[in-house]
Amino acid sequence: MKRIKEAFEKKPDGLLSIFVTAGFPNLNDTVEILKELEANGVEMVELGIPFSDPMADGPVIQEASGVAIENGMTLKLLFEQLKDIRKEVSIPILLMGYLNPVMQYGYEEFCKSCQEVGIDGVILPDLPLYEYKKEYKELFESHGLANTFLITPETAPERIKELDSLTNGFLYLVSSSSTTGKKSGIDGTIDYLSRVKDMNLTSPSLIGFNIKDSESYKIACKYSNGAIIGTAFIKAIMNSNNFKITVKDFVSSIR
Amino acid sequence: MDYNVDENGYYGKFGGAYIPEMLYPNVEELRENYLKISQEPEFKKEFDDLLRNYVGRPSPLYLAKRLSAKYGAKIYLKREDLNHTGAHKINNTIGQILLANRLGKKRIIAETGAGQHGVATATVCALMGLECIIYMGAVDIERQQPNVKRMQLLGATVVAAESGSKTLKDATNEAIRDWINNPADTYYIIGSVVGPHPYPDMVARFQSVISEEMKWQLEEHEGRDYPDRIIACVGGGSNAAGCFYHYLDNDKVELIAAEPAGLGLETGKTAATTAKGKPGVLHAAKTLLMQTEDGQVVEPYSLSAGLDYPGIGPMHAHLFDSGRGSFKYVTDEEALTACFELSKLEGIIPALETAHALAVLNQLDLKKDEVVVINLSGRGDKDLETLIKYI
């Protein structure tokens, strides 16, 4: 939780967060990718927990998720791989995924493992708000885990305010009503983004979904504290045989 | 014990609405409106009128004499196969299309397994003049060609789901993705008692016309409004929900659910969720789910495309968990045998899905005067290609 807060204090404008599926493209690439992202100035990382039925994702992240499962990635293995990550990486790391793998791992066990390896927050889009408030808010917080909520163009203002008051991480502004990596850009949703900006929310926010290049990153930064890029990064590393070069090139193409 | 949905959308510990924020406004709109709208006199009148004059309800409750003689009980068949489009699925699509109309939605999407729900959806879209997109697994498109052509003939666009196992579960994922991408103008007609609350309850209510009719039909035939046992097949479980609905609280009625064992429970080629599943979240509901230790959904298998689903409706998960329902497992082979048997004994060719319910007769210790109702959920025309291989 603390590292997320510090990241926003240090970089309140133009924070760049990268999403990458754990265990992709190869089973043991995750730690190296994390190191390269930090080395190239990326301020935050979201690690995707692979799931067989990623209903909110477009084809690219679906594919990455499938490959990671095929590679043998599991939550248990991921925590093992991340055992010493805090000796090497200091930017905040969040775990993002669907509820079922977390449920099977066990909520308490999951929170414990997160705390042990130094995970700072979670994004679980299909965890309902009522269930979070009733059953998991305390558990997450007592393990230092920030919970991040999604907001979409269809989210009502009162609900945005409630989510703003409940998050202890940041608000994830979904750029448009779509699955990940679906639309061509984000310029069609400027009205919504400026409407949310004008609400002067207390939590920091990042814009994600359909941010893919320097242009969309710049627009995102205008309306929030920064941007999250997933699909475009997955595409970039898909066929990479040298993450040092690929990650460097990717980050410098964004800013 | 309560077997119906509670105010929070749960059946015991199953159900709920595990939806990403992108779907929240849509599902919330539906939750706020489905009861209100479906209980309006005008809505009821239109629904009843279409069921009677368009679908052909009430569906007969037929005493199957030769089948009864063979198994030594009084066996009635609830003839949902005689409905327009050949299965119980149309009861639900009529209800939901009327709801979509009242919500002002212009574009209809649906998932389908065997194609029965797809056909029933394409039919009501033609009836109402609405755009219709049906998601169907690529594998199912192969094995259910006649239904694909029927949907196209009715003006629907059939989109192949190419992800995962390319069957019903993946068609459902694709339909959900479509809804996420088109939240404002699109209505998603789910075909079974699955998905986020309020779908399981809404679909069960629209299908409950089956047991509503059974009550007065049994009264006419037997002088009492309930049978000793009701048997229905369960994939997601909509026909079972419909014929169980008005008997959920009547302990005198045994509710028997027939699940597809595929090649056998221990072969790894099965879709028997209550035997092989454990609690999990799929398609936005907490329910029993066939999955690996790490929570990845296991590909189901059944010869019958309509039962080929790794989960089960939360209502049925609760019936299983609470012991209210008796769950039986039927292999492909047993279902085929039952299908051929009914064809020759009664002159009725049942759908392969329905044949799973018929096959349960072999597993019961029946008494002569017992009254058994089997929900004959669909007709077998669509399965001819498969059946021909086994003649």
XYZ file of C-alpha atoms in Angstrom:
646
model
C 0.000 0.000 0.000
C 2.744 2.380 1.051
C 4.761 2.007 -2.126
C 1.689 2.925 -4.230
C 1.137 6.089 -2.218
C 4.812 7.048 -2.530
C 4.794 6.400 -6.267
C 1.947 8.878 -6.747
C 3.659 11.430 -4.478
C 6.842 11.119 -6.437
C 5.176 11.170 -9.840
C 1.755 12.832 -9.654
C 1.819 13.606 -13.376
C 2.335 11.064 -16.088
C 2.826 7.965 -13.953
C 3.289 4.952 -16.204
C 2.029 1.562 -15.097
C 2.558 -1.538 -17.216
C 0.372 -4.648 -17.187
C 1.956 -7.950 -18.027
C 0.633 -11.479 -17.674
C 2.660 -13.565 -15.213
C 4.434 -16.488 -16.856
C 4.346 -14.888 -20.302
C 5.880 -15.252 -22.831
C 7.874 -17.940 -21.002
C 7.316 -19.374 -17.575
C 10.366 -17.768 -15.951
C 10.363 -14.365 -17.678
C 8.359 -12.458 -15.105
C 11.122 -11.413 -12.713
C 13.376 -10.274 -15.528
C 10.592 -8.226 -17.102
C 9.883 -6.565 -13.740
C 13.550 -5.590 -13.393
C 13.712 -4.190 -16.908
C 10.527 -2.171 -16.388
C 11.953 -0.579 -13.254
C 15.321 0.004 -14.912
C 13.578 1.908 -17.698
C 11.716 4.227 -15.362
C 8.284 2.602 -15.290
C 6.689 3.591 -11.986
C 4.295 0.694 -11.330
C 3.533 -2.815 -12.531
C 0.384 -4.903 -12.653
C 0.986 -8.620 -12.885
C -1.862 -10.516 -14.483
C -2.886 -13.785 -12.844
C -3.704 -16.048 -15.788
C -7.252 -17.430 -16.000
C -8.883 -19.814 -18.451
C -11.963 -17.618 -19.002
C -10.917 -13.949 -19.025
C -14.291 -12.488 -19.933
C -13.279 -8.804 -19.774
C -10.207 -9.212 -21.981
C -9.697 -8.855 -25.699
C -7.886 -11.440 -27.863
C -4.287 -10.349 -27.040
C -4.533 -10.719 -23.258
C -6.702 -13.825 -23.667
C -3.930 -15.343 -25.715
C -1.238 -14.318 -23.206
C -3.309 -15.806 -20.410
C -3.708 -19.060 -22.319
C 0.014 -19.261 -23.066
C 0.891 -18.627 -19.408
C -1.436 -21.422 -18.240
C 0.042 -23.690 -20.890
C 3.511 -22.742 -19.604
C 2.437 -23.974 -16.186
C 1.956 -20.675 -14.378
C -0.094 -20.864 -11.178
C -0.543 -18.472 -8.263
C 1.518 -20.781 -6.089
C 4.385 -20.762 -8.545
C 4.122 -17.007 -9.035
C 4.562 -16.374 -5.313
C 7.592 -18.670 -5.362
C 9.110 -16.756 -8.272
C 8.508 -13.471 -6.475
C 9.993 -14.681 -3.179
C 13.040 -12.396 -3.385
C 11.618 -9.724 -5.642
C 11.916 -6.971 -3.038
C 15.683 -7.419 -3.012
C 15.733 -6.353 -6.643
C 12.635 -4.312 -7.482
C 11.295 -1.405 -5.476
C 8.400 -0.041 -7.583
C 4.879 -1.016 -6.491
C 3.601 -4.345 -7.802
C -0.102 -5.138 -7.996
C -1.723 -8.442 -8.811
C -4.614 -8.230 -11.243
C -6.916 -11.063 -12.157
C -10.211 -12.849 -11.993
C -11.611 -14.013 -8.721
C -11.677 -17.767 -9.183
C -7.934 -18.530 -8.947
C -7.745 -16.334 -5.826
C -10.773 -18.075 -4.328
C -9.220 -21.509 -4.900
C -5.904 -20.365 -3.406
C -7.895 -19.119 -0.414
C -8.409 -15.429 0.351
C -6.453 -15.468 3.589
C -3.604 -17.508 2.178
C -3.545 -15.188 -0.816
C -3.272 -12.082 1.348
C -0.553 -13.692 3.459
C 1.463 -14.694 0.396
C 1.079 -11.190 -1.053
C 2.371 -9.651 2.133
C 5.274 -12.084 2.367
C 6.637 -11.317 -1.090
C 5.797 -7.602 -0.950
C 2.777 -7.155 -3.206
C 1.243 -3.707 -2.726
C -2.248 -4.046 -4.072
C -4.805 -6.035 -5.996
C -7.205 -5.404 -8.857
C -9.969 -8.016 -8.929
C -12.571 -6.701 -11.366
C -15.142 -9.406 -10.665
C -15.022 -9.080 -6.884
C -18.352 -7.372 -6.108
C -18.234 -4.216 -4.052
C -20.761 -5.541 -1.475
C -18.683 -8.632 -0.887
C -15.462 -6.644 -0.630
C -16.953 -4.309 1.957
C -18.501 -7.095 3.995
C -15.872 -9.772 3.882
C -12.502 -8.685 2.557
C -11.811 -5.009 3.166
C -10.306 -5.586 6.589
C -8.438 -8.694 5.500
C -6.829 -6.895 2.548
C -5.948 -3.819 4.575
C -4.467 -5.788 7.446
C -2.061 -7.339 4.947
C -1.101 -3.978 3.495
C -2.997 -4.577 0.266
C -4.589 -1.648 -1.523
C -7.742 -2.475 -3.457
C -8.245 -0.724 -6.760
C -11.662 -0.193 -8.321
C -12.593 0.195 -11.951
C -14.704 3.090 -13.203
C -16.237 3.164 -16.688
C -18.053 5.778 -18.799
C -21.310 4.214 -17.565
C -20.498 4.400 -13.848
C -22.915 6.755 -12.074
C -21.434 9.791 -10.228
C -22.612 8.657 -6.765
C -20.972 5.303 -7.323
C -17.735 6.985 -8.445
C -17.774 8.941 -5.186
C -18.326 5.780 -3.165
C -15.480 3.970 -4.945
C -13.271 7.009 -4.434
C -13.907 6.910 -0.701
C -13.293 3.162 -0.491
C -10.056 2.729 -2.402
C -6.746 2.963 -0.658
C -4.788 2.634 -3.864
C -6.052 4.471 -6.905
C -9.040 4.535 -9.229
C -8.668 2.677 -12.493
C -10.496 4.706 -15.127
C -11.464 2.376 -17.951
C -11.085 4.632 -20.979
C -14.139 3.415 -22.857
C -16.800 0.749 -22.608
C -14.806 -2.121 -23.981
C -12.776 -5.221 -23.332
C -8.998 -4.694 -23.138
C -7.214 -3.523 -26.265
C -10.402 -3.351 -28.302
C -10.890 0.202 -29.467
C -8.581 2.208 -31.637
C -7.923 5.034 -29.200
C -9.362 7.074 -26.361
C -10.197 10.400 -27.985
C -13.861 9.380 -28.235
C -14.314 9.468 -24.475
C -12.865 12.869 -23.581
C -16.238 14.039 -22.246
C -16.332 11.264 -19.706
C -12.696 11.715 -18.708
C -13.070 15.429 -18.134
C -16.341 14.865 -16.251
C -14.479 12.550 -13.833
C -11.566 14.974 -13.616
C -13.930 17.800 -12.664
C -15.263 15.734 -9.765
C -11.974 16.496 -7.951
C -11.772 13.048 -6.404
C -9.549 12.469 -3.395
C -7.825 9.304 -4.709
C -5.287 9.333 -7.478
C -6.400 7.814 -10.760
C -4.891 6.144 -13.795
C -6.475 5.645 -17.182
C -6.280 2.211 -18.738
C -7.719 0.128 -21.608
C -6.798 1.196 -25.137
C -3.728 3.246 -24.191
C -1.200 2.062 -26.707
C 1.187 4.782 -27.796
C 2.687 8.133 -26.954
C -0.363 10.019 -28.202
C -2.950 8.151 -26.111
C -0.571 8.212 -23.117
C -0.395 11.995 -23.341
C -4.175 12.340 -23.478
C -4.501 10.033 -20.453
C -2.011 12.118 -18.487
C -4.066 15.226 -19.136
C -7.103 13.767 -17.400
C -5.559 11.698 -14.611
C -2.276 10.985 -12.838
C -1.093 8.719 -15.597
C -1.772 5.665 -17.686
C -1.819 1.883 -17.654
C -0.681 -0.003 -20.738
C -1.343 -3.711 -21.154
C -2.218 -5.037 -24.578
C 0.366 -2.955 -26.458
C 3.126 -4.108 -24.085
C 2.088 -7.774 -24.369
C 2.263 -7.420 -28.151
C 5.739 -5.891 -27.875
C 7.238 -8.681 -25.758
C 5.373 -11.514 -27.458
C 8.198 -12.332 -29.831
C 11.060 -10.719 -27.989
C 14.288 -12.591 -27.440
C 15.906 -9.699 -25.616
C 13.805 -7.963 -22.973
C 16.557 -5.417 -22.292
C 16.125 -3.976 -25.756
C 12.397 -4.593 -26.159
C 11.404 -2.970 -22.852
C 13.726 -0.011 -23.420
C 12.370 0.571 -26.914
C 8.798 0.213 -25.750
C 9.084 2.666 -22.859
C 10.916 5.220 -24.971
C 8.202 4.965 -27.630
C 5.666 6.022 -24.996
C 7.572 8.898 -23.341
C -34.828 -24.125 4.036
C -35.457 -21.681 1.244
C -34.790 -22.930 -2.266
C -35.599 -19.725 -4.065
C -33.326 -16.774 -4.556
C -32.890 -14.406 -1.592
C -33.003 -10.617 -1.727
C -29.265 -10.431 -2.371
C -29.394 -12.767 -5.339
C -28.135 -15.909 -3.611
C -29.366 -19.476 -3.372
C -27.780 -20.526 -0.101
C -24.094 -19.807 -0.656
C -24.378 -19.801 -4.458
C -25.328 -17.097 -6.937
C -24.574 -13.380 -6.642
C -23.304 -11.032 -9.333
C -19.521 -11.311 -9.848
C -19.381 -8.798 -12.634
C -16.688 -6.350 -13.678
C -17.636 -2.682 -13.420
C -18.174 -2.533 -17.193
C -21.302 -4.674 -16.793
C -22.516 -3.155 -13.538
C -24.954 -0.580 -14.993
C -26.539 -3.157 -17.323
C -27.004 -5.828 -14.723
C -28.170 -3.276 -12.176
C -30.752 -1.906 -14.614
C -32.059 -5.413 -15.079
C -32.072 -6.194 -11.367
C -34.073 -3.075 -10.624
C -36.605 -3.726 -13.354
C -37.119 -7.430 -14.016
C -39.680 -8.088 -11.288
C -41.470 -4.804 -11.671
C -41.852 -5.142 -15.438
C -42.628 -8.861 -15.555
C -45.391 -8.427 -12.976
C -47.192 -5.640 -14.807
C -50.637 -6.816 -16.014
C -49.862 -5.639 -19.554
C -46.626 -7.611 -19.649
C -48.287 -10.734 -18.277
C -51.081 -10.462 -20.800
C -48.677 -10.189 -23.710
C -46.467 -13.000 -22.359
C -49.412 -15.358 -21.820
C -50.878 -14.542 -25.189
C -47.623 -15.299 -27.018
C -47.114 -18.521 -25.064
C -50.592 -19.674 -26.007
C -50.927 -18.530 -29.591
C -47.331 -18.411 -30.799
C -45.554 -21.117 -28.790
C -48.564 -23.425 -28.586
C -48.900 -23.724 -24.816
C -50.037 -25.374 -22.683
C -47.796 -28.252 -23.648
C -49.493 -31.622 -23.155
C -48.838 -33.859 -20.177
C -48.869 -37.234 -21.834
C -49.181 -40.562 -20.026
C -46.637 -42.764 -21.792
C -48.313 -46.167 -21.505
C -45.718 -48.415 -23.081
C -42.866 -46.689 -21.275
C -44.855 -46.970 -18.037
C -45.439 -50.677 -18.618
C -41.752 -51.247 -19.167
C -40.633 -49.465 -15.979
C -43.602 -50.335 -13.749
C -44.738 -46.835 -12.811
C -47.074 -44.167 -14.163
C -44.769 -42.108 -16.321
C -45.929 -38.821 -17.762
C -44.018 -36.833 -20.339
C -44.267 -33.045 -20.184
C -44.148 -32.307 -23.894
C -41.924 -29.224 -24.145
C -40.649 -30.759 -27.395
C -43.955 -29.742 -28.982
C -43.326 -26.042 -28.396
C -42.626 -23.828 -31.368
C -38.891 -24.241 -32.194
C -38.872 -27.660 -30.537
C -37.771 -27.117 -26.963
C -38.497 -25.354 -23.680
C -36.021 -22.588 -24.562
C -38.662 -20.399 -26.208
C -40.528 -19.825 -22.900
C -37.552 -17.839 -21.664
C -36.749 -15.966 -24.871
C -40.349 -14.734 -25.180
C -40.150 -13.361 -21.643
C -36.774 -11.730 -22.127
C -37.546 -10.177 -25.510
C -40.609 -8.494 -23.999
C -38.386 -7.210 -21.218
C -35.761 -5.983 -23.715
C -38.500 -4.159 -25.620
C -39.643 -2.370 -22.504
C -36.067 -1.408 -21.654
C -35.780 0.110 -25.119
C -32.928 -2.149 -26.298
C -32.444 -2.457 -30.036
C -29.768 -5.092 -30.405
C -30.033 -8.629 -29.011
C -27.153 -10.996 -28.292
C -27.177 -14.575 -27.014
C -24.940 -17.587 -26.522
C -25.936 -21.057 -27.623
C -24.674 -24.611 -27.159
C -26.813 -27.079 -29.082
C -28.355 -24.179 -30.947
C -31.801 -24.507 -29.342
C -31.491 -21.287 -27.377
C -29.950 -19.588 -30.414
C -32.899 -20.626 -32.556
C -35.369 -19.573 -29.866
C -33.640 -16.176 -29.622
C -33.426 -15.698 -33.394
C -37.129 -16.562 -33.560
C -38.273 -13.931 -31.068
C -35.964 -11.343 -32.653
C -37.625 -11.993 -35.999
C -40.978 -11.705 -34.262
C -40.059 -8.313 -32.821
C -37.951 -7.060 -35.725
C -34.759 -6.709 -33.679
C -31.142 -7.234 -34.699
C -29.841 -10.587 -33.453
C -26.282 -11.838 -32.948
C -25.734 -15.398 -31.724
C -22.399 -16.604 -30.339
C -21.782 -20.300 -30.806
C -18.666 -22.386 -30.213
C -16.873 -23.353 -33.428
C -17.053 -27.021 -32.392
C -20.799 -26.756 -31.809
C -21.279 -25.056 -35.161
C -19.757 -28.182 -36.698
C -21.944 -30.647 -34.831
C -25.228 -28.681 -34.955
C -25.330 -27.486 -38.572
C -29.138 -27.646 -39.006
C -29.606 -25.212 -36.114
C -26.964 -22.853 -37.531
C -28.886 -22.743 -40.792
C -32.178 -22.229 -38.974
C -30.774 -19.218 -37.127
C -29.475 -17.746 -40.368
C -32.811 -18.362 -42.042
C -34.457 -16.426 -39.214
C -32.207 -13.467 -39.961
C -29.667 -13.859 -37.167
C -25.916 -13.462 -37.493
C -24.084 -16.491 -36.100
C -20.598 -15.693 -34.806
C -18.171 -18.552 -34.122
C -16.449 -18.539 -30.721
C -12.894 -19.614 -31.455
C -11.418 -19.315 -27.958
C -10.893 -22.086 -25.379
C -12.759 -25.338 -25.985
C -14.908 -23.629 -28.635
C -18.134 -24.773 -27.018
C -20.875 -23.286 -24.833
C -18.619 -21.825 -22.149
C -16.591 -19.946 -24.742
C -19.690 -18.783 -26.589
C -20.818 -17.344 -23.239
C -17.466 -15.556 -22.782
C -17.812 -14.034 -26.244
C -21.382 -12.889 -25.586
C -20.263 -11.246 -22.326
C -17.404 -9.507 -24.184
C -19.870 -8.228 -26.759
C -22.059 -6.843 -23.978
C -19.067 -5.109 -22.379
C -18.300 -3.472 -25.714
C -21.914 -2.458 -26.398
C -23.419 -1.596 -23.032
C -25.972 1.007 -24.015
C -28.095 -0.422 -26.811
C -27.648 -4.165 -26.319
C -29.655 -6.706 -24.353
C -28.124 -10.091 -23.533
C -30.650 -12.952 -23.503
C -28.989 -15.653 -21.398
C -30.430 -19.059 -22.209
C -30.121 -20.843 -18.910
C -30.367 -20.284 -15.158
C -26.725 -19.166 -15.094
C -24.890 -15.831 -15.097
C -25.136 -12.957 -12.623
C -28.209 -12.287 -10.524
C -30.972 -11.592 -11.623
C -30.584 -13.921 -14.616
C -30.925 -17.264 -12.800
C -34.082 -16.116 -11.048
C -35.505 -14.369 -14.095
C -34.981 -17.371 -16.382
C -36.386 -19.744 -13.743
C -39.501 -17.566 -13.458
C -40.082 -17.498 -17.216
C -39.587 -21.278 -17.366
C -41.792 -21.880 -14.335
C -44.795 -21.981 -16.647
C -43.832 -25.650 -17.074
C -44.557 -26.631 -13.468
C -47.466 -24.207 -13.267
C -49.182 -26.213 -15.999
C -48.097 -29.519 -14.484
C -50.051 -28.674 -11.355
C -53.459 -28.411 -13.001
C -52.676 -31.120 -15.536
C -51.806 -33.588 -12.788
C -54.906 -32.542 -10.903
C -56.935 -33.487 -13.979
C -55.138 -36.791 -14.550
C -54.436 -37.914 -11.023
C -56.693 -35.919 -8.747
C -53.727 -34.348 -7.000
C -51.514 -31.550 -8.213
C -48.106 -33.118 -7.636
C -46.171 -36.184 -8.789
C -43.911 -38.410 -6.684
C -40.879 -37.634 -8.788
C -39.855 -35.170 -11.471
C -36.891 -35.935 -13.692
C -35.109 -33.362 -15.840
C -31.713 -33.103 -17.503
C -29.326 -30.373 -16.322
C -26.644 -28.546 -18.279
C -27.054 -25.033 -16.901
C -30.450 -26.204 -15.716
C -33.251 -24.069 -17.176
C -35.704 -26.819 -18.044
C -35.090 -28.432 -14.654
C -35.618 -25.089 -12.927
C -38.896 -24.658 -14.813
C -40.368 -28.053 -13.956
C -39.093 -28.001 -10.346
C -40.106 -24.401 -9.634
C -43.587 -24.806 -8.136
C -42.541 -27.949 -6.279
C -39.379 -26.642 -4.621
C -41.117 -26.433 -1.243
C -43.208 -29.583 -1.605
C -41.215 -32.289 0.180
C -43.470 -35.005 -1.164
C -41.928 -34.503 -4.604
C -38.481 -35.901 -5.318
C -36.616 -33.570 -7.685
C -34.229 -35.564 -9.830
C -31.562 -33.883 -11.961
C -29.799 -35.885 -14.672
C -26.279 -34.686 -15.350
C -24.135 -35.736 -18.316
C -21.420 -38.193 -17.280
C -20.041 -38.141 -20.832
C -17.779 -41.165 -21.300
C -17.962 -41.866 -17.537
C -17.322 -39.985 -14.305
C -13.741 -41.218 -13.961
C -12.654 -40.830 -17.572
C -11.874 -37.107 -17.489
C -14.388 -36.778 -20.338
C -17.455 -35.635 -18.475
C -19.657 -32.648 -17.716
C -21.105 -33.932 -14.429
C -20.593 -30.774 -12.422
C -22.005 -31.866 -9.079
C -19.851 -35.010 -9.144
C -16.626 -33.353 -10.277
C -16.977 -29.688 -9.391
C -16.332 -27.514 -6.391
C -17.412 -23.964 -5.545
C -15.996 -21.324 -7.850
C -16.908 -18.278 -9.918
C -17.647 -18.531 -13.627
C -19.731 -16.263 -15.862
C -20.331 -13.921 -12.960
C -21.954 -16.409 -10.566
C -20.644 -18.371 -7.627
C -21.570 -21.971 -8.261
C -20.237 -25.503 -8.554
C -17.608 -25.594 -11.228
C -15.336 -28.215 -12.787
C -11.847 -26.817 -12.348
C -8.226 -27.602 -11.610
C -6.691 -27.133 -8.191
C -5.448 -23.696 -9.360
C -8.918 -22.566 -10.368
C -8.646 -22.967 -14.132
C -11.904 -24.121 -15.655
C -11.769 -27.664 -16.980
C -13.117 -28.318 -20.479
C -16.330 -30.282 -20.146
C -17.348 -33.137 -22.390
C -20.716 -34.558 -23.363
C -22.008 -35.998 -26.621
C -24.897 -33.612 -26.142
C -23.917 -30.051 -27.003
C -26.659 -28.579 -24.817
C -25.264 -30.139 -21.621
C -21.616 -29.464 -22.376
C -21.059 -26.846 -19.639
C -18.478 -26.898 -16.801
C -20.812 -25.231 -14.290
C -24.421 -25.484 -13.213
C -27.011 -22.860 -12.287
C -26.630 -21.625 -8.690
C -30.160 -22.796 -7.883
C -29.122 -26.362 -8.707
C -25.817 -26.042 -6.862
C -27.933 -25.195 -3.821
C -30.388 -28.059 -4.440
C -27.384 -30.383 -4.530
C -25.646 -28.842 -1.540
C -28.783 -28.863 0.612
C -29.769 -32.388 -0.400
C -33.150 -31.204 -1.766
C -32.308 -32.440 -5.254
C -31.233 -35.978 -6.228
C -28.464 -35.842 -8.782
C -27.944 -38.766 -11.164
C -25.233 -39.241 -13.756
C -25.886 -40.587 -17.235
C -23.248 -41.533 -19.799
C -23.424 -40.810 -23.531
C -24.144 -44.463 -24.149
C -26.989 -44.664 -21.641
C -28.505 -41.513 -23.116
C -28.327 -42.932 -26.641
C -30.016 -46.149 -25.505
C -32.783 -44.164 -23.824
C -33.195 -42.039 -26.937
C -33.698 -45.074 -29.162
C -35.965 -46.689 -26.584
C -38.400 -43.769 -26.404
C -38.438 -43.482 -30.179
C -39.527 -47.113 -30.555
C -41.824 -47.341 -27.511
C -43.706 -44.081 -27.883
C -42.988 -42.726 -31.332
C -41.218 -39.716 -29.875
C -37.604 -38.916 -30.798
C -36.194 -36.902 -27.883
C -33.242 -34.543 -27.988
C -29.979 -36.080 -26.751
C -30.108 -33.699 -23.776
C -33.579 -34.923 -22.838
C -32.497 -38.547 -23.295
C -30.301 -38.104 -20.196
C -33.448 -37.580 -18.116
C -35.102 -40.649 -19.648
C -32.056 -42.804 -18.912
C -32.466 -42.132 -15.192
C -35.486 -44.484 -15.180
C -32.993 -47.348 -15.154
C -31.417 -46.059 -11.955
C -34.632 -45.773 -9.933
C -36.417 -48.309 -7.822
C -39.928 -47.520 -9.065
C -43.200 -48.684 -7.576
C -46.284 -49.492 -9.617
C -48.524 -46.611 -8.545
C -45.822 -43.983 -8.431
C -46.405 -40.938 -10.568
C -43.293 -39.774 -12.398
C -43.066 -36.745 -14.658
C -40.180 -36.532 -17.083
C -39.657 -33.141 -18.620
C -39.366 -33.866 -22.321
C -37.404 -30.676 -22.852
C -36.709 -30.947 -26.574
C -37.101 -32.949 -29.746
C -34.358 -34.914 -31.436
C -34.528 -33.610 -35.003
C -31.431 -31.481 -34.477
C -29.466 -34.591 -33.371
C -30.271 -36.738 -36.399
C -26.765 -36.515 -37.768
C -25.327 -37.802 -34.487
C -28.054 -40.408 -34.010
C -27.632 -41.848 -37.512
C -24.110 -42.943 -36.597
C -25.465 -45.183 -33.850
C -28.504 -46.775 -35.550
